[in-house]
Amino acid sequence: MSTFVCGKEETMKVQNIYESLGIRKEVYEFGEEILRSLKERFEEIDETAEYNQLKIIEAFHRNRVSEACLYGSRGYGYGDVGRDTLEKVYADVFKTEDALVRPQITCGTHALSLALMSNLRPGDELLSAAGKPYDTLEEVIGIRDSKGSLKEYGISYAQADLKAEGGFDLNAIASKINDRTKLVTIQRSKGYQTRRTLGVKDIAEAIGFIKSVKPDVKVMVDNCYGEFVEREEPSEYGADMVVGSLIKNPGGGLAPIGGYICGTSECVENAAYRLTSPGLGKEVGASLGVLPQFYQGLFLSPVVTASALKGAIFAANIYERLGFEVLPDGSEDRHDIIQAVTFHDPKALTAFCRGIQAAAPVDSFVTPEPWDMPGYDSQVIMAAGNFIPGSSIELSADGPIRPPYSVYFQGGLTFPHAKYGILSSLEYLVRENCVNHLM
Ligand SMILES: *Cc1c(COP(=O)(O)O)cnc(C)c1O
């Protein structure tokens, strides 16, 4: 007999599975109550996903993506039609002149580092218009001394902090732009900070302002975690480069490695000559066997991003209701897929990550511990039972072990999995007595 009958019995059955997965009834019911209040928001997210899905499929059609594009190449990779077509697809999706989308770009930090190192020269100055950049970029820039940093190559750095209440400080930006300022970087997502994520509209305004102060300055946007959350990308508003990782949103959970730089022909050409070699540029770089995942991942990305976004909103509403600080809050507009929850308690941070890990499809039985992760200046605890190690478009959570003990939660290839993960995080908090009562 089928166990999946309609109505109440089915609901019972789902709850029974949750219970056998270790989620107590009170946690499940609390989650259901929160979910009922989110119907309309989830519909809006689905509409954005539809828009972006169509935008991507249109780019596939326009560039005549064919079966031959999926074969890939080995060796030098000359004339790899699949690689070259994929780069045209990316350029179309992000509305840029050109794109570099390669498995040889190993991660987001590498993509950003490549974009910076190839477009700056000794004597130039880099300005961050959005405050302190992502932790790993501190070593790229030389804010923390490191071998091979921009600083070692005689490229200086200046920083305009965001306003205390969030948002760009245009006066500070104007005062930091000088005749050596060559490139301005803007980080869309909050990274490991408890600041607001910047929306495409805010970024567009800032770019307009920066170019009015110094027309020939290049603007790069660190687009990590922001892709396809909104209908438009910062590259549609004058960013010379948008840069990100394929094991986040645009890889759709399928890309096993890779990064992208979409931008002006000049910026992308500079990056290509740096990635491979002067004289070789985009002509070499075998795609090996990854093109099917790159194409299919991009194709799936809008819906995968929507699932992650719903998970983030679900988590925000759960933890907000329980009295924790959440950023963004339960009702505000979203510009990336990251959800921060601040616990002011290392025990709760650890419990949260362990709950996420316990819900993972892979390595659900391991217990996350804090560790000294390369590129970060304090210990970090991470939950990531992923198909692709380190992929943070998959359900994952991490947080530096330092006050205020915030966890940064992101991903979920499907919403049902994100939902289960969040219920599991709550279950672990309840077990550790970090939550008093569910209401
Ligand atoms: C993830 C991330 C990076 C770095 O990407 P990795 O793939 O982890 O190297 C840079 N900037 C932001 C805002 C990010 O979220």
Short mmCIF file of C-alpha atoms and ligand atoms in Angstrom, two decimals:
data_model
loop_
_atom_site.label_atom_id
_atom_site.label_comp_id
_atom_site.label_asym_id
_atom_site.label_seq_id
_atom_site.Cartn_x
_atom_site.Cartn_y
_atom_site.Cartn_z
CA MET A 1 0.00 0.00 0.00
CA SER A 2 1.24 3.48 -0.81
CA THR A 3 2.14 5.45 2.26
CA PHE A 4 1.90 8.71 0.35
CA VAL A 5 -1.81 9.38 0.50
CA CYS A 6 -3.26 12.87 0.51
CA GLY A 7 -4.01 15.22 3.33
CA LYS A 8 -3.51 14.67 7.00
CA GLU A 9 -2.01 11.22 6.79
CA GLU A 10 0.69 12.48 4.47
CA THR A 11 1.54 15.27 6.90
CA MET A 12 1.74 12.70 9.66
CA LYS A 13 4.05 10.60 7.58
CA VAL A 14 6.41 13.51 6.87
CA GLN A 15 6.52 14.34 10.54
CA ASN A 16 7.31 10.71 11.33
CA ILE A 17 10.28 10.82 8.99
CA TYR A 18 11.48 14.00 10.68
CA GLU A 19 11.15 12.27 14.02
CA SER A 20 13.13 9.27 12.87
CA LEU A 21 15.75 11.76 11.64
CA GLY A 22 15.96 13.12 15.19
CA ILE A 23 13.77 16.22 14.90
CA ARG A 24 11.37 16.37 17.82
CA LYS A 25 7.70 17.18 17.24
CA GLU A 26 7.89 20.64 18.87
CA VAL A 27 10.73 21.71 16.58
CA TYR A 28 8.89 20.43 13.50
CA GLU A 29 5.65 22.16 14.44
CA PHE A 30 7.43 25.40 15.23
CA GLY A 31 8.98 25.25 11.77
CA GLU A 32 5.62 24.60 10.11
CA GLU A 33 4.12 27.60 11.81
CA ILE A 34 6.93 29.84 10.61
CA LEU A 35 6.66 28.44 7.08
CA ARG A 36 2.98 29.26 6.82
CA SER A 37 3.85 32.95 7.21
CA LEU A 38 6.36 32.87 4.36
CA LYS A 39 4.17 31.76 1.43
CA GLU A 40 4.03 35.14 -0.31
CA ARG A 41 7.73 35.82 0.00
CA PHE A 42 8.54 32.44 -1.43
CA GLU A 43 6.30 33.21 -4.42
CA GLU A 44 8.28 36.39 -5.09
CA ILE A 45 11.49 34.40 -4.98
CA ASP A 46 10.07 31.93 -7.49
CA GLU A 47 9.23 34.82 -9.81
CA THR A 48 12.82 36.08 -9.68
CA ALA A 49 14.02 32.54 -10.39
CA GLU A 50 11.73 32.38 -13.41
CA TYR A 51 13.10 35.68 -14.71
CA ASN A 52 16.71 34.56 -14.31
CA GLN A 53 16.00 31.10 -15.72
CA LEU A 54 14.65 32.70 -18.89
CA LYS A 55 17.59 35.09 -19.08
CA ILE A 56 19.98 32.14 -18.98
CA ILE A 57 18.11 29.96 -21.45
CA GLU A 58 17.95 32.92 -23.82
CA ALA A 59 21.74 33.21 -23.62
CA PHE A 60 22.07 29.49 -24.36
CA HIS A 61 19.87 29.91 -27.45
CA ARG A 62 21.55 33.06 -28.70
CA ASN A 63 24.95 31.41 -28.54
CA ARG A 64 23.71 28.16 -30.09
CA VAL A 65 24.87 25.88 -27.29
CA SER A 66 25.14 22.45 -28.91
CA GLU A 67 26.04 18.93 -27.91
CA ALA A 68 29.54 19.54 -29.26
CA CYS A 69 29.96 22.27 -26.63
CA LEU A 70 29.89 19.62 -23.91
CA TYR A 71 32.83 17.53 -25.14
CA GLY A 72 35.71 19.53 -23.70
CA SER A 73 39.37 19.44 -24.56
CA ARG A 74 42.71 18.23 -23.26
CA GLY A 75 46.29 19.41 -23.69
CA TYR A 76 46.61 23.06 -24.70
CA GLY A 77 42.91 23.32 -25.34
CA TYR A 78 43.22 25.33 -28.58
CA GLY A 79 39.89 25.94 -30.24
CA ASP A 80 37.81 24.53 -27.39
CA VAL A 81 34.40 25.52 -28.74
CA GLY A 82 32.58 24.52 -25.56
CA ARG A 83 34.81 26.67 -23.37
CA ASP A 84 34.63 29.64 -25.73
CA THR A 85 30.85 29.35 -26.10
CA LEU A 86 30.36 29.09 -22.35
CA GLU A 87 32.31 32.33 -21.93
CA LYS A 88 29.99 33.99 -24.46
CA VAL A 89 26.99 32.68 -22.52
CA TYR A 90 28.36 34.11 -19.28
CA ALA A 91 29.09 37.44 -20.98
CA ASP A 92 25.49 37.54 -22.22
CA VAL A 93 23.99 36.62 -18.87
CA PHE A 94 26.04 39.28 -17.05
CA LYS A 95 25.69 41.72 -19.99
CA THR A 96 29.42 42.26 -20.36
CA GLU A 97 31.73 42.44 -23.38
CA ASP A 98 33.65 39.33 -22.44
CA ALA A 99 34.12 36.66 -19.78
CA LEU A 100 36.74 34.30 -18.44
CA VAL A 101 35.17 31.13 -16.96
CA ARG A 102 37.72 28.46 -16.24
CA PRO A 103 38.40 25.39 -14.13
CA GLN A 104 41.97 26.73 -13.82
CA ILE A 105 40.55 29.46 -11.59
CA THR A 106 40.60 27.44 -8.39
CA CYS A 107 38.20 29.38 -6.15
CA GLY A 108 36.62 32.75 -5.50
CA THR A 109 39.71 34.18 -3.84
CA HIS A 110 41.78 33.15 -6.84
CA ALA A 111 39.32 34.79 -9.25
CA LEU A 112 39.39 38.04 -7.25
CA SER A 113 43.14 37.92 -6.84
CA LEU A 114 43.53 37.32 -10.58
CA ALA A 115 41.24 40.23 -11.45
CA LEU A 116 43.20 42.55 -9.15
CA MET A 117 46.73 41.43 -9.99
CA SER A 118 46.09 41.59 -13.72
CA ASN A 119 44.48 45.00 -13.75
CA LEU A 120 46.80 46.81 -11.35
CA ARG A 121 50.42 47.80 -11.94
CA PRO A 122 53.22 48.90 -9.57
CA GLY A 123 52.53 52.39 -8.32
CA ASP A 124 48.74 52.04 -8.62
CA GLU A 125 46.41 52.24 -5.66
CA LEU A 126 43.48 49.95 -4.95
CA LEU A 127 40.52 51.42 -3.07
CA SER A 128 37.90 49.37 -1.28
CA ALA A 129 34.69 51.41 -1.28
CA ALA A 130 32.82 48.98 0.98
CA GLY A 131 35.06 48.79 4.02
CA LYS A 132 37.18 45.85 5.03
CA PRO A 133 37.17 43.19 2.34
CA TYR A 134 36.63 39.45 2.77
CA ASP A 135 39.17 37.78 5.10
CA THR A 136 41.13 35.93 2.41
CA LEU A 137 41.59 39.15 0.42
CA GLU A 138 43.53 40.71 3.27
CA GLU A 139 46.47 38.55 2.29
CA VAL A 140 45.95 39.15 -1.42
CA ILE A 141 46.07 42.89 -0.85
CA GLY A 142 48.73 42.79 1.86
CA ILE A 143 46.60 44.21 4.69
CA ARG A 144 48.03 41.17 6.45
CA ASP A 145 51.55 40.60 5.16
CA SER A 146 51.76 37.68 2.83
CA LYS A 147 54.05 36.37 0.10
CA GLY A 148 53.04 37.56 -3.34
CA SER A 149 50.59 40.20 -2.10
CA LEU A 150 49.76 43.32 -4.10
CA LYS A 151 51.74 45.25 -1.49
CA GLU A 152 54.89 43.31 -2.35
CA TYR A 153 54.46 44.46 -5.95
CA GLY A 154 54.24 48.11 -4.92
CA ILE A 155 50.48 48.44 -5.17
CA SER A 156 49.06 50.41 -2.28
CA TYR A 157 45.67 50.12 -0.65
CA ALA A 158 43.11 52.54 0.71
CA GLN A 159 39.76 51.90 2.29
CA ALA A 160 36.53 53.86 2.62
CA ASP A 161 34.39 52.35 5.34
CA LEU A 162 30.66 51.97 5.00
CA LYS A 163 28.49 54.27 7.08
CA ALA A 164 27.75 53.02 10.59
CA GLU A 165 24.11 52.49 9.65
CA GLY A 166 25.14 50.64 6.47
CA GLY A 167 25.43 51.97 2.93
CA PHE A 168 28.22 53.71 1.05
CA ASP A 169 29.91 56.77 2.52
CA LEU A 170 30.26 58.85 -0.63
CA ASN A 171 32.25 61.60 1.07
CA ALA A 172 34.75 59.08 2.38
CA ILE A 173 35.03 57.49 -1.06
CA ALA A 174 35.61 60.87 -2.75
CA SER A 175 38.28 61.78 -0.20
CA LYS A 176 40.17 58.53 -0.79
CA ILE A 177 40.28 58.75 -4.58
CA ASN A 178 43.57 60.23 -5.75
CA ASP A 179 45.61 60.34 -8.95
CA ARG A 180 47.03 56.88 -8.27
CA THR A 181 43.64 55.24 -7.69
CA LYS A 182 43.33 52.77 -10.53
CA LEU A 183 40.74 50.30 -9.34
CA VAL A 184 37.89 50.44 -6.85
CA THR A 185 36.60 47.21 -5.38
CA ILE A 186 33.11 46.74 -3.97
CA GLN A 187 32.12 43.61 -2.08
CA ARG A 188 28.43 42.90 -2.56
CA SER A 189 28.01 40.31 0.16
CA LYS A 190 28.80 40.77 3.84
CA GLY A 191 31.26 37.89 4.10
CA TYR A 192 32.22 37.28 7.74
CA GLN A 193 31.00 40.64 8.91
CA THR A 194 27.83 41.70 10.59
CA ARG A 195 27.10 44.40 8.08
CA ARG A 196 24.37 44.71 5.56
CA THR A 197 24.74 43.19 2.11
CA LEU A 198 24.71 45.78 -0.63
CA GLY A 199 21.90 45.64 -3.16
CA VAL A 200 22.49 46.04 -6.89
CA LYS A 201 20.71 49.41 -6.74
CA ASP A 202 23.06 50.73 -4.03
CA ILE A 203 26.08 49.42 -5.91
CA ALA A 204 24.83 51.05 -9.12
CA GLU A 205 24.61 54.41 -7.36
CA ALA A 206 28.07 54.06 -5.90
CA ILE A 207 29.56 53.12 -9.28
CA GLY A 208 27.93 56.17 -10.85
CA PHE A 209 29.39 58.36 -8.13
CA ILE A 210 32.88 56.84 -8.34
CA LYS A 211 32.97 57.32 -12.12
CA SER A 212 31.82 60.92 -11.73
CA VAL A 213 34.76 61.59 -9.43
CA LYS A 214 37.27 59.76 -11.63
CA PRO A 215 35.92 58.58 -15.00
CA ASP A 216 38.82 56.33 -15.95
CA VAL A 217 38.92 54.36 -12.71
CA LYS A 218 37.96 50.69 -12.99
CA VAL A 219 35.34 49.24 -10.69
CA MET A 220 35.34 45.59 -9.70
CA VAL A 221 32.49 43.96 -7.80
CA ASP A 222 33.12 40.89 -5.67
CA ASN A 223 29.87 39.22 -6.68
CA CYS A 224 30.24 36.10 -4.51
CA TYR A 225 26.87 34.82 -3.22
CA GLY A 226 24.94 37.56 -5.00
CA GLU A 227 24.41 36.03 -8.44
CA PHE A 228 20.76 35.58 -9.46
CA VAL A 229 19.38 36.75 -6.13
CA GLU A 230 18.10 39.82 -7.96
CA ARG A 231 17.06 40.26 -11.56
CA GLU A 232 20.02 42.41 -12.45
CA GLU A 233 23.74 42.17 -11.81
CA PRO A 234 26.16 45.00 -10.96
CA SER A 235 27.77 44.62 -14.40
CA GLU A 236 24.62 46.16 -15.88
CA TYR A 237 25.42 49.37 -14.01
CA GLY A 238 28.93 50.18 -15.06
CA ALA A 239 31.03 47.68 -13.10
CA ASP A 240 34.06 46.90 -15.26
CA MET A 241 34.31 43.44 -13.72
CA VAL A 242 32.08 41.15 -11.70
CA VAL A 243 33.91 38.26 -10.13
CA GLY A 244 32.84 35.10 -8.36
CA SER A 245 33.19 31.42 -7.60
CA LEU A 246 31.58 28.52 -9.43
CA ILE A 247 31.20 26.53 -6.22
CA LYS A 248 28.76 29.18 -5.10
CA ASN A 249 25.59 30.37 -6.89
CA PRO A 250 26.48 30.26 -10.61
CA GLY A 251 27.79 26.69 -10.51
CA GLY A 252 24.34 25.53 -9.43
CA GLY A 253 25.88 22.92 -7.13
CA LEU A 254 27.24 20.96 -10.08
CA ALA A 255 30.44 22.79 -11.04
CA PRO A 256 33.22 20.94 -9.18
CA ILE A 257 35.71 23.86 -9.34
CA GLY A 258 36.12 27.18 -11.07
CA GLY A 259 35.69 30.91 -11.06
CA TYR A 260 34.52 33.62 -13.41
CA ILE A 261 35.45 37.15 -14.34
CA CYS A 262 32.88 38.90 -16.54
CA GLY A 263 33.68 42.40 -17.70
CA THR A 264 35.02 44.75 -20.31
CA SER A 265 37.19 43.26 -23.06
CA GLU A 266 40.20 45.07 -21.63
CA CYS A 267 39.79 43.81 -18.07
CA VAL A 268 39.06 40.24 -19.15
CA GLU A 269 42.00 40.24 -21.57
CA ASN A 270 44.32 41.43 -18.79
CA ALA A 271 43.04 38.64 -16.56
CA ALA A 272 43.46 36.01 -19.27
CA TYR A 273 47.08 37.01 -19.93
CA ARG A 274 47.76 36.76 -16.24
CA LEU A 275 45.94 33.44 -15.75
CA THR A 276 47.79 31.69 -18.55
CA SER A 277 50.66 33.74 -19.93
CA PRO A 278 51.40 36.92 -21.84
CA GLY A 279 50.90 36.06 -25.48
CA LEU A 280 48.64 33.10 -24.78
CA GLY A 281 45.64 34.60 -22.97
CA LYS A 282 42.28 32.96 -23.56
CA GLU A 283 43.53 30.73 -26.39
CA VAL A 284 44.84 28.03 -24.07
CA GLY A 285 43.37 26.28 -21.06
CA ALA A 286 41.83 22.86 -21.61
CA SER A 287 38.38 22.49 -20.13
CA LEU A 288 39.01 18.77 -19.45
CA GLY A 289 35.71 17.15 -18.52
CA VAL A 290 33.97 19.91 -16.59
CA LEU A 291 31.93 21.65 -19.29
CA PRO A 292 28.74 19.59 -18.84
CA GLN A 293 28.67 20.59 -15.17
CA PHE A 294 29.51 24.21 -15.94
CA TYR A 295 26.67 24.49 -18.44
CA GLN A 296 24.13 22.48 -16.48
CA GLY A 297 25.09 24.20 -13.22
CA LEU A 298 24.54 27.64 -14.72
CA PHE A 299 21.25 26.40 -16.16
CA LEU A 300 20.09 25.22 -12.71
CA SER A 301 21.54 28.14 -10.79
CA PRO A 302 18.46 30.40 -10.58
CA VAL A 303 16.37 27.66 -8.97
CA VAL A 304 19.19 26.45 -6.72
CA THR A 305 19.82 30.04 -5.63
CA ALA A 306 16.10 30.42 -4.93
CA SER A 307 16.17 27.30 -2.72
CA ALA A 308 19.10 28.69 -0.77
CA LEU A 309 17.36 32.03 -0.44
CA LYS A 310 14.22 30.41 0.94
CA GLY A 311 16.36 28.51 3.43
CA ALA A 312 18.00 31.75 4.55
CA ILE A 313 14.65 33.44 5.04
CA PHE A 314 13.27 30.44 6.91
CA ALA A 315 16.30 30.48 9.24
CA ALA A 316 16.03 34.24 9.77
CA ASN A 317 12.40 33.94 10.80
CA ILE A 318 13.00 30.97 13.10
CA TYR A 319 15.92 32.52 14.96
CA GLU A 320 14.43 35.98 15.03
CA ARG A 321 11.31 34.60 16.68
CA LEU A 322 13.51 32.90 19.28
CA GLY A 323 15.08 36.22 20.18
CA PHE A 324 18.48 35.97 18.46
CA GLU A 325 19.97 38.75 16.37
CA VAL A 326 19.61 37.89 12.72
CA LEU A 327 21.02 39.69 9.70
CA PRO A 328 19.24 40.26 7.40
CA ASP A 329 16.12 40.29 9.58
CA GLY A 330 13.11 38.10 8.87
CA SER A 331 11.31 40.52 6.60
CA GLU A 332 13.84 42.68 4.75
CA ASP A 333 14.82 42.41 1.08
CA ARG A 334 17.60 40.01 0.20
CA HIS A 335 20.70 40.71 -1.85
CA ASP A 336 22.67 37.53 -1.21
CA ILE A 337 22.08 34.02 0.14
CA ILE A 338 23.95 34.44 3.42
CA GLN A 339 22.14 34.47 6.72
CA ALA A 340 23.94 35.55 9.86
CA VAL A 341 22.70 34.62 13.32
CA THR A 342 24.49 36.03 16.33
CA PHE A 343 24.54 33.92 19.47
CA HIS A 344 27.00 35.70 21.79
CA ASP A 345 27.79 32.16 22.90
CA PRO A 346 30.40 29.79 21.45
CA LYS A 347 28.38 26.77 22.63
CA ALA A 348 25.35 27.81 20.57
CA LEU A 349 27.51 28.54 17.53
CA THR A 350 29.01 25.07 17.76
CA ALA A 351 25.60 23.42 18.29
CA PHE A 352 24.19 25.19 15.24
CA CYS A 353 27.02 23.94 13.02
CA ARG A 354 26.73 20.42 14.38
CA GLY A 355 23.01 20.41 13.62
CA ILE A 356 23.65 21.48 10.03
CA GLN A 357 26.33 18.80 9.67
CA ALA A 358 23.99 16.13 11.02
CA ALA A 359 21.54 16.94 8.22
CA ALA A 360 24.14 16.69 5.45
CA PRO A 361 23.89 14.12 2.65
CA VAL A 362 27.60 13.28 3.03
CA ASP A 363 29.52 12.92 6.31
CA SER A 364 26.39 13.41 8.42
CA PHE A 365 28.00 11.36 11.18
CA VAL A 366 31.06 13.57 11.73
CA THR A 367 31.29 16.23 14.41
CA PRO A 368 32.59 19.66 13.34
CA GLU A 369 35.39 21.12 15.48
CA PRO A 370 36.99 24.59 15.31
CA TRP A 371 40.24 24.68 13.29
CA ASP A 372 42.90 27.07 11.95
CA MET A 373 41.71 27.50 8.41
CA PRO A 374 44.27 28.93 5.94
CA GLY A 375 43.55 32.56 5.09
CA TYR A 376 41.54 33.31 8.23
CA ASP A 377 42.92 35.07 11.32
CA SER A 378 40.91 33.24 13.98
CA GLN A 379 39.72 29.67 14.36
CA VAL A 380 36.71 28.77 12.26
CA ILE A 381 34.06 26.10 12.75
CA MET A 382 32.43 24.79 9.61
CA ALA A 383 29.62 22.42 8.82
CA ALA A 384 29.84 21.08 5.33
CA GLY A 385 28.78 17.58 4.44
CA ASN A 386 28.91 18.35 0.78
CA PHE A 387 29.08 16.52 -2.52
CA ILE A 388 31.78 19.03 -3.47
CA PRO A 389 34.15 19.87 -0.61
CA GLY A 390 33.91 23.53 0.34
CA SER A 391 30.94 24.20 -1.91
CA SER A 392 28.86 26.76 -0.09
CA ILE A 393 25.91 26.75 -2.47
CA GLU A 394 25.31 23.43 -0.76
CA LEU A 395 23.87 23.60 2.74
CA SER A 396 26.72 24.83 4.91
CA ALA A 397 27.42 26.96 7.93
CA ASP A 398 30.55 28.50 9.30
CA GLY A 399 31.61 31.00 11.83
CA PRO A 400 34.82 32.39 13.27
CA ILE A 401 35.30 31.51 16.94
CA ARG A 402 35.40 35.08 18.15
CA PRO A 403 32.83 37.46 19.62
CA PRO A 404 30.03 38.05 18.84
CA TYR A 405 29.92 34.33 17.87
CA SER A 406 27.93 34.73 14.70
CA VAL A 407 27.21 31.87 12.38
CA TYR A 408 27.02 32.45 8.64
CA PHE A 409 24.61 30.04 7.13
CA GLN A 410 24.13 29.53 3.42
CA GLY A 411 23.08 27.22 0.67
CA GLY A 412 20.75 24.36 0.11
CA LEU A 413 20.51 22.76 -3.30
CA THR A 414 16.84 22.05 -2.64
CA PHE A 415 14.53 23.83 -0.24
CA PRO A 416 13.36 20.61 1.48
CA HIS A 417 16.97 19.91 2.38
CA ALA A 418 17.59 23.47 3.58
CA LYS A 419 14.44 23.19 5.71
CA TYR A 420 15.57 19.94 7.29
CA GLY A 421 19.04 21.39 7.97
CA ILE A 422 17.60 24.41 9.74
CA LEU A 423 15.25 22.28 11.83
CA SER A 424 18.24 20.12 12.72
CA SER A 425 20.26 23.18 13.79
CA LEU A 426 17.39 24.17 16.06
CA GLU A 427 17.10 20.63 17.41
CA TYR A 428 20.79 20.78 18.41
CA LEU A 429 20.33 24.14 20.11
CA VAL A 430 17.38 22.77 22.06
CA ARG A 431 19.41 19.72 23.11
CA GLU A 432 22.25 21.95 24.34
CA ASN A 433 19.80 24.12 26.28
CA CYS A 434 20.67 27.14 24.17
CA VAL A 435 16.98 27.75 23.51
CA ASN A 436 14.51 27.96 26.37
CA HIS A 437 11.16 27.32 24.78
CA LEU A 438 9.76 27.28 21.30
CA MET A 439 7.12 29.92 20.76
C1 LIG B 1 33.41 33.13 -0.61
C2 LIG B 1 33.82 34.52 -0.81
C3 LIG B 1 35.07 34.84 -1.31
C4 LIG B 1 36.15 33.82 -1.53
O1 LIG B 1 35.77 32.72 -2.24
P1 LIG B 1 36.48 31.31 -1.98
O2 LIG B 1 35.93 30.47 -3.06
O3 LIG B 1 36.08 30.87 -0.62
O4 LIG B 1 37.94 31.51 -2.12
C5 LIG B 1 35.34 36.17 -1.52
N1 LIG B 1 34.45 37.12 -1.25
C6 LIG B 1 33.24 36.85 -0.76
C7 LIG B 1 32.28 37.95 -0.47
C8 LIG B 1 32.88 35.54 -0.54
O5 LIG B 1 31.67 35.27 -0.05
#
